[in-house]
Coordinates of C-alpha atoms in Angstrom, one line a residue:
Chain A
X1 CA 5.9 23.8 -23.5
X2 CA 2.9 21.6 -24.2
X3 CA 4.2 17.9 -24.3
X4 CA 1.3 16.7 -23.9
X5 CA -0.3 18.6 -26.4
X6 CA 2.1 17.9 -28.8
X7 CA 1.6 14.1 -27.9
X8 CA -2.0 13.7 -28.9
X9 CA -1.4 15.7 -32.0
X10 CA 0.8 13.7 -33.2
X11 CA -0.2 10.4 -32.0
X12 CA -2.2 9.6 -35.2
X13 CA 0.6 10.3 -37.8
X14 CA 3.0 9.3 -35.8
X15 CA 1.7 5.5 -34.7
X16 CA 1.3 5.0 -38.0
X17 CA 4.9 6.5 -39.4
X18 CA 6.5 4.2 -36.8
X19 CA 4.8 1.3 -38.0
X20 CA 6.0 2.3 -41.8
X21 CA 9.8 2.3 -39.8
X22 CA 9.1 -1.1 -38.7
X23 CA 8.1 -2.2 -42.2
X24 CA 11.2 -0.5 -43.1
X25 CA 13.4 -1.6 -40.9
X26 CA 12.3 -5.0 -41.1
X27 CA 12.8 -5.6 -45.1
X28 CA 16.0 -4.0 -44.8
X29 CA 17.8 -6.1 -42.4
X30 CA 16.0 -9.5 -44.2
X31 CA 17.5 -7.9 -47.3
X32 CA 20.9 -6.9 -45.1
X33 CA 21.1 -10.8 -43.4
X34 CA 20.8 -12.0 -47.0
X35 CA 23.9 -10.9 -48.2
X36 CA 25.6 -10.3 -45.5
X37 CA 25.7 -14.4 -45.3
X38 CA 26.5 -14.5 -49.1
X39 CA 29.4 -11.8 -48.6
X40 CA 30.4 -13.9 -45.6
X41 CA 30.3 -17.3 -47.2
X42 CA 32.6 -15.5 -50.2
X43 CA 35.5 -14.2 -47.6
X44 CA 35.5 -17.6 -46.2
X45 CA 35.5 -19.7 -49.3
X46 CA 38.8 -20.0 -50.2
X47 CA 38.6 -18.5 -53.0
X48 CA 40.2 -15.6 -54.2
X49 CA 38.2 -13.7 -56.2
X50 CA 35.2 -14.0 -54.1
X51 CA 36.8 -13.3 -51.1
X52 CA 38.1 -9.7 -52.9
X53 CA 34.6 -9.0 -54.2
X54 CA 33.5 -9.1 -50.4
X55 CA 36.8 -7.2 -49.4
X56 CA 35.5 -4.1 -51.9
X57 CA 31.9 -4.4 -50.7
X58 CA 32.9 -4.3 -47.0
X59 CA 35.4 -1.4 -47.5
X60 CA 33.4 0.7 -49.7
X61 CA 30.0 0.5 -48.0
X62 CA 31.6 0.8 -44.8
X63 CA 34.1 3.8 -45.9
X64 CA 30.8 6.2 -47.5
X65 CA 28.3 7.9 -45.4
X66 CA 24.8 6.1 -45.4
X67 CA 22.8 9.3 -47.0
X68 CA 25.7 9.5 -50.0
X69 CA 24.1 5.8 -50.4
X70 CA 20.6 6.7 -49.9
X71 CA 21.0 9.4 -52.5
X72 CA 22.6 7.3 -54.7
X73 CA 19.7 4.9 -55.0
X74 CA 17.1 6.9 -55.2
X75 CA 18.1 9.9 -57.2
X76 CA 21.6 8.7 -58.9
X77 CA 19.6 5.2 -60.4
X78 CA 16.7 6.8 -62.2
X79 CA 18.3 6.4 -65.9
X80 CA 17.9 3.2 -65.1
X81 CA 15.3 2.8 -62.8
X82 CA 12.7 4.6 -61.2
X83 CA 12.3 3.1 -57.4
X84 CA 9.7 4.8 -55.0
X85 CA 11.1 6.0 -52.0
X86 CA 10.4 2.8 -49.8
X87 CA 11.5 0.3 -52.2
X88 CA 15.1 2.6 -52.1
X89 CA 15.1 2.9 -48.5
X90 CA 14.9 -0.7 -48.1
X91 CA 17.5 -1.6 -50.3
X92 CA 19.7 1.2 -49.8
X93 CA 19.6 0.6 -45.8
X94 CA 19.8 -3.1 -46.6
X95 CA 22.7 -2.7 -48.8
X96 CA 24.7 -0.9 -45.6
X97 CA 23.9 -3.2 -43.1
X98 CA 24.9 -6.1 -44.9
X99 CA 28.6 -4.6 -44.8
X100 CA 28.1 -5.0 -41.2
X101 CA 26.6 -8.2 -40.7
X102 CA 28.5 -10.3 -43.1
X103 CA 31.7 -9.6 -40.5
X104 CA 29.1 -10.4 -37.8
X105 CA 28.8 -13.4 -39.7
X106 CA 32.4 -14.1 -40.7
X107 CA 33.6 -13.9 -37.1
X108 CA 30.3 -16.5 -35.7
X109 CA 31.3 -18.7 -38.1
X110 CA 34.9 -18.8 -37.7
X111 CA 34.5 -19.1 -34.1
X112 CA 32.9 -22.6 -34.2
X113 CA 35.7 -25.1 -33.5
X114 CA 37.3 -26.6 -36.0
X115 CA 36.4 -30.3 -34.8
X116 CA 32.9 -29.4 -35.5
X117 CA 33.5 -29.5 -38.8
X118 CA 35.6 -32.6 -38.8
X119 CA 33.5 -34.3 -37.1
X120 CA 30.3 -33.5 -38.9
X121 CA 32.4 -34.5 -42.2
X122 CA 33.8 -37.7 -40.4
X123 CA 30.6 -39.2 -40.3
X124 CA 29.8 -38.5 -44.4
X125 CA 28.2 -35.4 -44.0
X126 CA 29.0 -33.0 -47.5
X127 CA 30.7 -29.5 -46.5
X128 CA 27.3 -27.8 -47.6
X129 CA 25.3 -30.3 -44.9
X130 CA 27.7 -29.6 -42.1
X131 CA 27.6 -25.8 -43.0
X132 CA 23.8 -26.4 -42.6
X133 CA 23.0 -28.4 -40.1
X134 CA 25.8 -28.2 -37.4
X135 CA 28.2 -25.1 -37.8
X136 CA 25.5 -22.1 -39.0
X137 CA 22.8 -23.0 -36.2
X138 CA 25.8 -22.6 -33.5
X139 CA 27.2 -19.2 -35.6
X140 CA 24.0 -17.5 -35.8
X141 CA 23.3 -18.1 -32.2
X142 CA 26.4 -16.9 -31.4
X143 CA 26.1 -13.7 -33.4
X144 CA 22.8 -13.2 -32.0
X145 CA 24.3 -10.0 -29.5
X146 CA 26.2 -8.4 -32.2
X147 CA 23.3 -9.0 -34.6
X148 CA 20.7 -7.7 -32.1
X149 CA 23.3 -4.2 -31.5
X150 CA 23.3 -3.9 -35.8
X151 CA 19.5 -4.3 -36.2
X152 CA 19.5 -1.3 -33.5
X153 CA 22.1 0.9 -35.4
X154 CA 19.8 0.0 -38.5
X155 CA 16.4 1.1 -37.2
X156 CA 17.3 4.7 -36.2
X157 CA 19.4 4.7 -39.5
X158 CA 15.9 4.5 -40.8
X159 CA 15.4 8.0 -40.6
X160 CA 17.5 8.9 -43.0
X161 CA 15.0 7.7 -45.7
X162 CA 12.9 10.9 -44.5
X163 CA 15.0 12.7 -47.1
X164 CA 14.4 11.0 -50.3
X165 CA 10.3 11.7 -49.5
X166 CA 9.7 8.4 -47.2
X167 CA 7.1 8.3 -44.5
X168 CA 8.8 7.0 -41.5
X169 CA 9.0 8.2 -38.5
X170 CA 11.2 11.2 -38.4
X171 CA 9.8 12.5 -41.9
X172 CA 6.5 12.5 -39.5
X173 CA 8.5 14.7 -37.0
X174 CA 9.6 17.0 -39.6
X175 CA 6.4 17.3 -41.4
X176 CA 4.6 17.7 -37.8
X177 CA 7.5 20.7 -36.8
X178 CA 6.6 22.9 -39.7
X179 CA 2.9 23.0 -38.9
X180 CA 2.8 23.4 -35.1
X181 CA 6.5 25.5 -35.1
X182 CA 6.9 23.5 -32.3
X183 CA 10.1 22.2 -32.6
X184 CA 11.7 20.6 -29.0
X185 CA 8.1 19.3 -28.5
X186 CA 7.5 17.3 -31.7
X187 CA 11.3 16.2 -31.8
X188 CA 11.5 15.4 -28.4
X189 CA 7.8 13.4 -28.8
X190 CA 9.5 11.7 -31.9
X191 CA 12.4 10.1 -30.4
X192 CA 10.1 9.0 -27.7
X193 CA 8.8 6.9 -30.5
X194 CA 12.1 5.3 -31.5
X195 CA 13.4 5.1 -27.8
X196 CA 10.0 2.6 -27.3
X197 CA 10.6 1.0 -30.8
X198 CA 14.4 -0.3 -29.4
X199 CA 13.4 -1.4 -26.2
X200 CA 10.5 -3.6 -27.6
X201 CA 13.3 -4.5 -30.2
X202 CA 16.2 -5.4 -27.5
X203 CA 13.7 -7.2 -25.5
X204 CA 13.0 -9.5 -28.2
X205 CA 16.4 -10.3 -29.3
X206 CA 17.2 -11.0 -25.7
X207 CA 13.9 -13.7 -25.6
X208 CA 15.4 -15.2 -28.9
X209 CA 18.9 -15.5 -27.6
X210 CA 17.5 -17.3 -24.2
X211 CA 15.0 -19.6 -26.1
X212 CA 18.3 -20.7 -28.6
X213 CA 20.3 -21.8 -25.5
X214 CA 20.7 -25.4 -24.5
X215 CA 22.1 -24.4 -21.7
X216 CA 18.8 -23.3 -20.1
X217 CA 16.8 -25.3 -21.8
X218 CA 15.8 -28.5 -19.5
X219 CA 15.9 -32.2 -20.3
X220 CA 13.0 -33.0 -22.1
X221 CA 11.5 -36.1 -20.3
Chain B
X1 CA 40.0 -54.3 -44.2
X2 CA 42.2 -51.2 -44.9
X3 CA 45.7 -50.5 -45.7
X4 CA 48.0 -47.7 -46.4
X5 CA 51.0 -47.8 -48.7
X6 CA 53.8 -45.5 -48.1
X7 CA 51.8 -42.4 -47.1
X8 CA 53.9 -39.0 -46.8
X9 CA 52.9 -36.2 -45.4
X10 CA 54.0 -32.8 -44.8
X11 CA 53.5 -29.8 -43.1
X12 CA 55.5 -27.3 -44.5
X13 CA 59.3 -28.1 -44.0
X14 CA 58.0 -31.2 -41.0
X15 CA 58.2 -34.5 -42.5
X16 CA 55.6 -36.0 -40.3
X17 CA 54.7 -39.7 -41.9
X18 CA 57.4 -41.1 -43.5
X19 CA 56.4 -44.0 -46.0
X20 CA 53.6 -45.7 -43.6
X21 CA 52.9 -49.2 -44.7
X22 CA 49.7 -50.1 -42.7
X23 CA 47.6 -53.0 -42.9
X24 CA 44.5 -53.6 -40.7
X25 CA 42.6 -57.1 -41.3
X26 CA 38.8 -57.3 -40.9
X27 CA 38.0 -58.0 -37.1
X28 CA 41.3 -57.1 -35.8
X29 CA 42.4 -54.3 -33.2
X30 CA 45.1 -52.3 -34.3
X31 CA 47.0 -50.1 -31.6
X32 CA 49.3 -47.7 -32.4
X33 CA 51.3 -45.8 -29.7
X34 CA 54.3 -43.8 -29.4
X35 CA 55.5 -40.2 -28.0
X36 CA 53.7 -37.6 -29.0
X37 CA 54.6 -35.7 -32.4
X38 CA 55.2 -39.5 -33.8
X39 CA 52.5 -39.0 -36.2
X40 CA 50.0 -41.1 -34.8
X41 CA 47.2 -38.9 -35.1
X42 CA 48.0 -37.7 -38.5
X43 CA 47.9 -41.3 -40.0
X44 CA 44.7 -41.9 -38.5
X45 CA 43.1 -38.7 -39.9
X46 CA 44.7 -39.6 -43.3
X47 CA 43.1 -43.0 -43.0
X48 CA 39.7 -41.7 -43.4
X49 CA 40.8 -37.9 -45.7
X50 CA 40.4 -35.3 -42.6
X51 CA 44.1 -35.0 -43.9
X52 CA 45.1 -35.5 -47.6
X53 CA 48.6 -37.6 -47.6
X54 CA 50.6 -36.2 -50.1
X55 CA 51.6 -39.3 -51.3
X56 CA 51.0 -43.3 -51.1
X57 CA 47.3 -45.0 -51.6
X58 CA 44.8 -46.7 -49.1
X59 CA 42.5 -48.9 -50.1
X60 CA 39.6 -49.7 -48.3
X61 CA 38.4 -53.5 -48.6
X62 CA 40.9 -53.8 -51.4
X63 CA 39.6 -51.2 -53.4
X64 CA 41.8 -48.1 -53.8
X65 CA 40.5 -44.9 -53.0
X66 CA 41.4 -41.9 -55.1
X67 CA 40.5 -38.7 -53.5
X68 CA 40.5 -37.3 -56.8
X69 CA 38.2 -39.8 -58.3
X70 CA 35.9 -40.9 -55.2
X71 CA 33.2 -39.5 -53.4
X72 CA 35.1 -39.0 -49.9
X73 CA 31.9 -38.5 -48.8
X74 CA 31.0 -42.0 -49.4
X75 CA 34.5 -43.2 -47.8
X76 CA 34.1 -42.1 -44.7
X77 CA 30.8 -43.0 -43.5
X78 CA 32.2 -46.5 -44.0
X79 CA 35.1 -45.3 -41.7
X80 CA 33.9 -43.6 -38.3
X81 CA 35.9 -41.8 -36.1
X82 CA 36.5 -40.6 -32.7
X83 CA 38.2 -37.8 -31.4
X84 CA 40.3 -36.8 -28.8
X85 CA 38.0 -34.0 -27.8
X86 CA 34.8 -35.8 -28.7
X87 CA 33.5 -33.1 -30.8
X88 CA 29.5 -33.4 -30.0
X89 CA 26.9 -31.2 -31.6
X90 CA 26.0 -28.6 -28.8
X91 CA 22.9 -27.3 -29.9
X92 CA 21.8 -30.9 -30.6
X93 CA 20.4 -33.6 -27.7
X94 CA 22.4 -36.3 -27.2
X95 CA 19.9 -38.7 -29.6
X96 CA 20.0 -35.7 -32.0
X97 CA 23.5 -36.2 -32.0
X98 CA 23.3 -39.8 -33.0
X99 CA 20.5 -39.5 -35.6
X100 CA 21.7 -36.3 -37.1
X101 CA 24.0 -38.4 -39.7
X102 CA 21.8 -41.4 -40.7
X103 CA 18.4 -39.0 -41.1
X104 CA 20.4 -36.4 -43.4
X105 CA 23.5 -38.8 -44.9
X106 CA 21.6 -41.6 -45.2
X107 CA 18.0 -40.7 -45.5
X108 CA 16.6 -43.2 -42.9
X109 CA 13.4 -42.7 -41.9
X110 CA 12.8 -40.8 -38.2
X111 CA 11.3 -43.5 -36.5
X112 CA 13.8 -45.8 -37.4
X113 CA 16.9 -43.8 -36.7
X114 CA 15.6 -43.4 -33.2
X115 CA 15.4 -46.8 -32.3
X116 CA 18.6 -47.5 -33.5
X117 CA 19.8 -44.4 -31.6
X118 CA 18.1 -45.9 -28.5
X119 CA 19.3 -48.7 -28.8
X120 CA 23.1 -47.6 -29.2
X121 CA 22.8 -45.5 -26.3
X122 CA 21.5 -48.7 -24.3
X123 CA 24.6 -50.4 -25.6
X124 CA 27.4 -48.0 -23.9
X125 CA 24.9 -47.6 -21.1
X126 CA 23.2 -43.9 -21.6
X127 CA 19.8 -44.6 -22.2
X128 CA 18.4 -42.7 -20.1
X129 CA 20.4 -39.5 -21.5
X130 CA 19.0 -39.7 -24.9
X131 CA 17.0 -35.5 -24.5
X132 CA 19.6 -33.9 -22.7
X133 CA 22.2 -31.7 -24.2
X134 CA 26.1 -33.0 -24.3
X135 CA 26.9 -30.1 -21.8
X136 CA 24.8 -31.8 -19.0
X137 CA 27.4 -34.8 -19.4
X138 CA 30.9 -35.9 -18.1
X139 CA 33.8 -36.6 -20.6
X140 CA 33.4 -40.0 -20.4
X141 CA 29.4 -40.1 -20.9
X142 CA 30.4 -37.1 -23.7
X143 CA 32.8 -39.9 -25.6
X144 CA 30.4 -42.6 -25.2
X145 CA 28.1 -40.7 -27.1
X146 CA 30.7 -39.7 -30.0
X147 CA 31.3 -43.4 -30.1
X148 CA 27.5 -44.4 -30.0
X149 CA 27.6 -41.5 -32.8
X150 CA 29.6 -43.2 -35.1
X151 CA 28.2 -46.6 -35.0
X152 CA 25.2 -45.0 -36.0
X153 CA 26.4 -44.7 -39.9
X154 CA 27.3 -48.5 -39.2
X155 CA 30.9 -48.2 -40.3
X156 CA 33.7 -51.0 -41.6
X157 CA 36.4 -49.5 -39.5
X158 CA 36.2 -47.2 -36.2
X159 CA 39.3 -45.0 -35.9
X160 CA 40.0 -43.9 -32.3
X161 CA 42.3 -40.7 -31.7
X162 CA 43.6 -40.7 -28.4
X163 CA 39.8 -41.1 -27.1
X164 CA 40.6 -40.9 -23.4
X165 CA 43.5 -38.1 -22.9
X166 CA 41.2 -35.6 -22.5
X167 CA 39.3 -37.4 -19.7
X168 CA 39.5 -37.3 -16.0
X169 CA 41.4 -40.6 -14.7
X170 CA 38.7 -42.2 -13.3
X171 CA 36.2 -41.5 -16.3
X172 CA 38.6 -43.5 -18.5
X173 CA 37.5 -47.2 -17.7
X174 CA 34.0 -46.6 -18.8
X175 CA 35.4 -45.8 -22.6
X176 CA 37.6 -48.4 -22.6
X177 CA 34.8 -50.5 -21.2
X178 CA 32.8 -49.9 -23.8
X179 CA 35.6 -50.0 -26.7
X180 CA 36.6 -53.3 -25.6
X181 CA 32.8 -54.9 -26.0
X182 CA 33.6 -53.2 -29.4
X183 CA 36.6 -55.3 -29.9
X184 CA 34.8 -58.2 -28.9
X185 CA 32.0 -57.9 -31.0
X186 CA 34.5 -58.1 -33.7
X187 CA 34.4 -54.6 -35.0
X188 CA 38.0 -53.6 -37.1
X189 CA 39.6 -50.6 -35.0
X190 CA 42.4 -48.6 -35.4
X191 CA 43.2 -46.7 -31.9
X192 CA 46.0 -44.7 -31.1
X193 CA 46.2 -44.3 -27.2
X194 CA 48.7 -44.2 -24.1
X195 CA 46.5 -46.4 -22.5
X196 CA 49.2 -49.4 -22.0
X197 CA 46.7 -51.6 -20.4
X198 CA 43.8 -51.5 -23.2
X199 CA 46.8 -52.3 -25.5
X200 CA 48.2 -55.2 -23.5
X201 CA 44.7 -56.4 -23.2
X202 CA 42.8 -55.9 -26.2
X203 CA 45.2 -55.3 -29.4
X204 CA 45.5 -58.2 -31.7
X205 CA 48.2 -56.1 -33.3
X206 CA 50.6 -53.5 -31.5
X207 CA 52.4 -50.5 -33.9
X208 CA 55.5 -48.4 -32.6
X209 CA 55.4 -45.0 -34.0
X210 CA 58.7 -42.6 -34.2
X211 CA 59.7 -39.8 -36.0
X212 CA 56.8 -40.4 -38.3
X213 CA 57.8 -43.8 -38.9
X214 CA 56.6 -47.3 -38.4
X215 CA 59.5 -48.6 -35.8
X216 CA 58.0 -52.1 -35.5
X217 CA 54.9 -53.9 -35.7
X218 CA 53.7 -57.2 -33.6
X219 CA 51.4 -59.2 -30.8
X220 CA 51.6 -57.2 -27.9
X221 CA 53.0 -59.6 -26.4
X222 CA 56.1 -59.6 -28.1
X223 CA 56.4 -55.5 -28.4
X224 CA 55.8 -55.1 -24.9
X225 CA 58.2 -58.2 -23.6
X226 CA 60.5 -58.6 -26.3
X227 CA 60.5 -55.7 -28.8
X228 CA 63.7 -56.1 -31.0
X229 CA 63.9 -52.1 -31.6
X230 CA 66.1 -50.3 -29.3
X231 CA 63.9 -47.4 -29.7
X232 CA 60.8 -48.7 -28.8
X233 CA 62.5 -50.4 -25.1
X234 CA 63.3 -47.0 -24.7
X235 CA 60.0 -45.6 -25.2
X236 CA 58.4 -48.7 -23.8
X237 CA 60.5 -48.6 -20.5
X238 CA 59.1 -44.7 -19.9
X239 CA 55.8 -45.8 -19.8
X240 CA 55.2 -48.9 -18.6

């Protein structure tokens, strides 16, 4: 077994596949946040039909398997429209994750006391302006963890897009595999490349969570 | 200044206000105490629309306001309030806190909101607080802020809801401190408290709540010495 062999092979296609999972990864979850705030806003407003149409969402999305969603996208759509296999990976992952974030949301927001709120709109603020300015800033710090665990889920679900003809990372391993017949190596290699690709990722959320808490933050003189 | 006329309210099958007839005059310190579950609280959050009556009006400097037909919006930042749990913005400094509502309600420019933040936080005596965050502060220096908060939309009325049960007992004098320079200063208030003193002290008018209804109403002098009610000597004689 030749690791490191297999490791300078690879490096080339493989640096620049997990940047195109990055690219991915990122669009998806700013696509995912999105509407998961939208579907979260709906299942808190009060009103009824809204708050189904984010019931059905949630349930669906999170009751079908990712790739039946992939699929769907990217092969089931083309009557309609024809989407290149990024553009479909981005929304189809996006799509899925926002299931997941808008309870992420939903729960951050609803956590926030009540007299936040009140007293926001004691002192003339509209709902919208408190919603802004005092209760969202508190939620999304508060869902920052939960937030931080999803974005996780949703960058190795990336690889999935490998089987509608994307470029990412693990369509690299496979591509790799079938010319070297090295199989352990190059998979092995390839989830090396993910495995780095979360820690920088955790290590980032956890900088942002510090740098949004008061708590640590000193008096400013 | 304002006045309610037979508010009801319900929640659910509890009757809670019973045909409140409130009037508070312009300048005046209006205390209203009683056991708790008398409804205190609920008339005060009615007074300024936290809770919708379900019947009777209130008009604010004569004028009725509709909640149907008036910007609420508009209503209460002529009405400020205090809370029980004081209720600042965590993630904002204490200054923040006080500027948040006249920069975004009311559109005043930066610089000018500070100064008058500054200078509220001079007058209940927390100056030198203004950049750190509430959780750096005691209860008291926490409701001194709420209260410095509310001035800061410059309101008619100030509505106090029990602002000193949630403190530690010997953080209460420096509220009441600074809600009696309030009173002095001639600002209308409406405070519900147990604090017998402040109300001996400071209330130009003292209101005996039971069972969701107004028992009686007078100087403090006569509802603490002579109250005519044989309800409220029995309330008054378990706390005083």
């Amino acid at each position: 077994m030749d690791f490191v062999q297999i490791f300078q092979t690879t490096l080339a296609g493989f640096s620049k596949a997990a940047w195109e999972t990055v690219q991915l990864t990122f669009w998806s979850l700013v696509l995912g946040m999105g509407l998961g705030l939208i579907l979260a806003f709906f299942k808190i407003s009060g009103n009824r039909i809204l708050h189904w149409i984010s019931n059905i969402y949630i349930t669906v999305i999170r009751g079908t398997p990712l790739i039946v969603q992939i699929f769907t996208i990217y092969f089931g759509l083309t009557e309609m429209v024809v989407l290149d296999s990024f553009t479909a990976g981005v929304i189809a992952l996006g799509i899925h994750a926002a299931a997941y974030i808008a309870e992420i949301f939903r729960g951050a927001i609803q956590s926030i006391d009540k007299g936040q709120m009140e007293a926001a709109r004691s002192l003339g603020m509209t709902y919208g302006l408190a919603m802004r300015r005092i209760i969202l800033p508190q939620a999304f710090r508060r869902s920052i963890p939960p937030l931080g665990n999803q974005f996780i889920i949703g960058l190795k679900d990336s690889s999935l897009v490998a089987y509608i003809g994307g470029t990412e990372l693990w369509s690299a391993a496979l591509s790799a595999a079938a010319d070297n017949f090295q199989q352990f190596e190059t998979y092995f290699v390839n989830g090396l490349y993910y495995l780095v690709l979360v820690l920088i990722f955790t290590y980032l959320v956890a900088r942002l969570e510090a740098r949004l808490d008061v708590e640590q933050r000193s008096a400013k003189t | 200044m304002i006045r309610a006329e037979k508010l009801n309210k319900s929640f659910g099958s509890l009757h809670v206000l019973k045909d409140i007839d409130l009037e508070v005059q312009k300048g005046d310190v209006v205390v209203i105490i009683g056991a708790s579950g008398s409804g205190k609280s609920t008339l005060l959050r009615c007074l300024n629309f936290l809770e919708m009556a379900d019947s009777g009006e209130i008009y604010l400097e004569g004028k009725r306001i509709d909640p149907d037909k008036t910007d609420l919006n508009q209503v209460r930042q002529q009405v400020g309030m205090v809370f029980q749990h004081f209720h600042l913005f965590p993630h904002r400094s204490v200054l923040e806190n006080i500027i948040e509502a006249p920069l975004y309600v009311k559109k005043t420019d930066r610089e000018k909101a500070e100064a008058m933040g500054m200078s509220l936080l001079e007058k209940v005596g927390l100056a030198d607080k203004a950049h750190v965050y509430p959780h750096a502060l005691s209860g008291g220096q926490k409701q001194r802020v709420a209260i410095a908060r509310s001035l800061a939309m410059q309101p008619k009325v100030m509505l106090f809801d029990e602002p000193t049960s949630a403190l530690d007992p010997e953080l209460v004098g420096e509220v009441l401190a600074v809600m009696k320079e309030l009173a002095q200063e001639g600002m209308t208030m409406v405070v519900v408290t147990h604090e017998m003193g402040f109300a001996q002290e400071v209330a130009d008018v003292v209101v005996f709540m039971d069972e969701g209804r107004i028992i009686e109403a007078g100087k403090p002098g006569q509802i603490f010495h002579s109250p005519k009610e044989e309800r409220t000597k029995a309330f008054l004689s378990k706390v005083l």
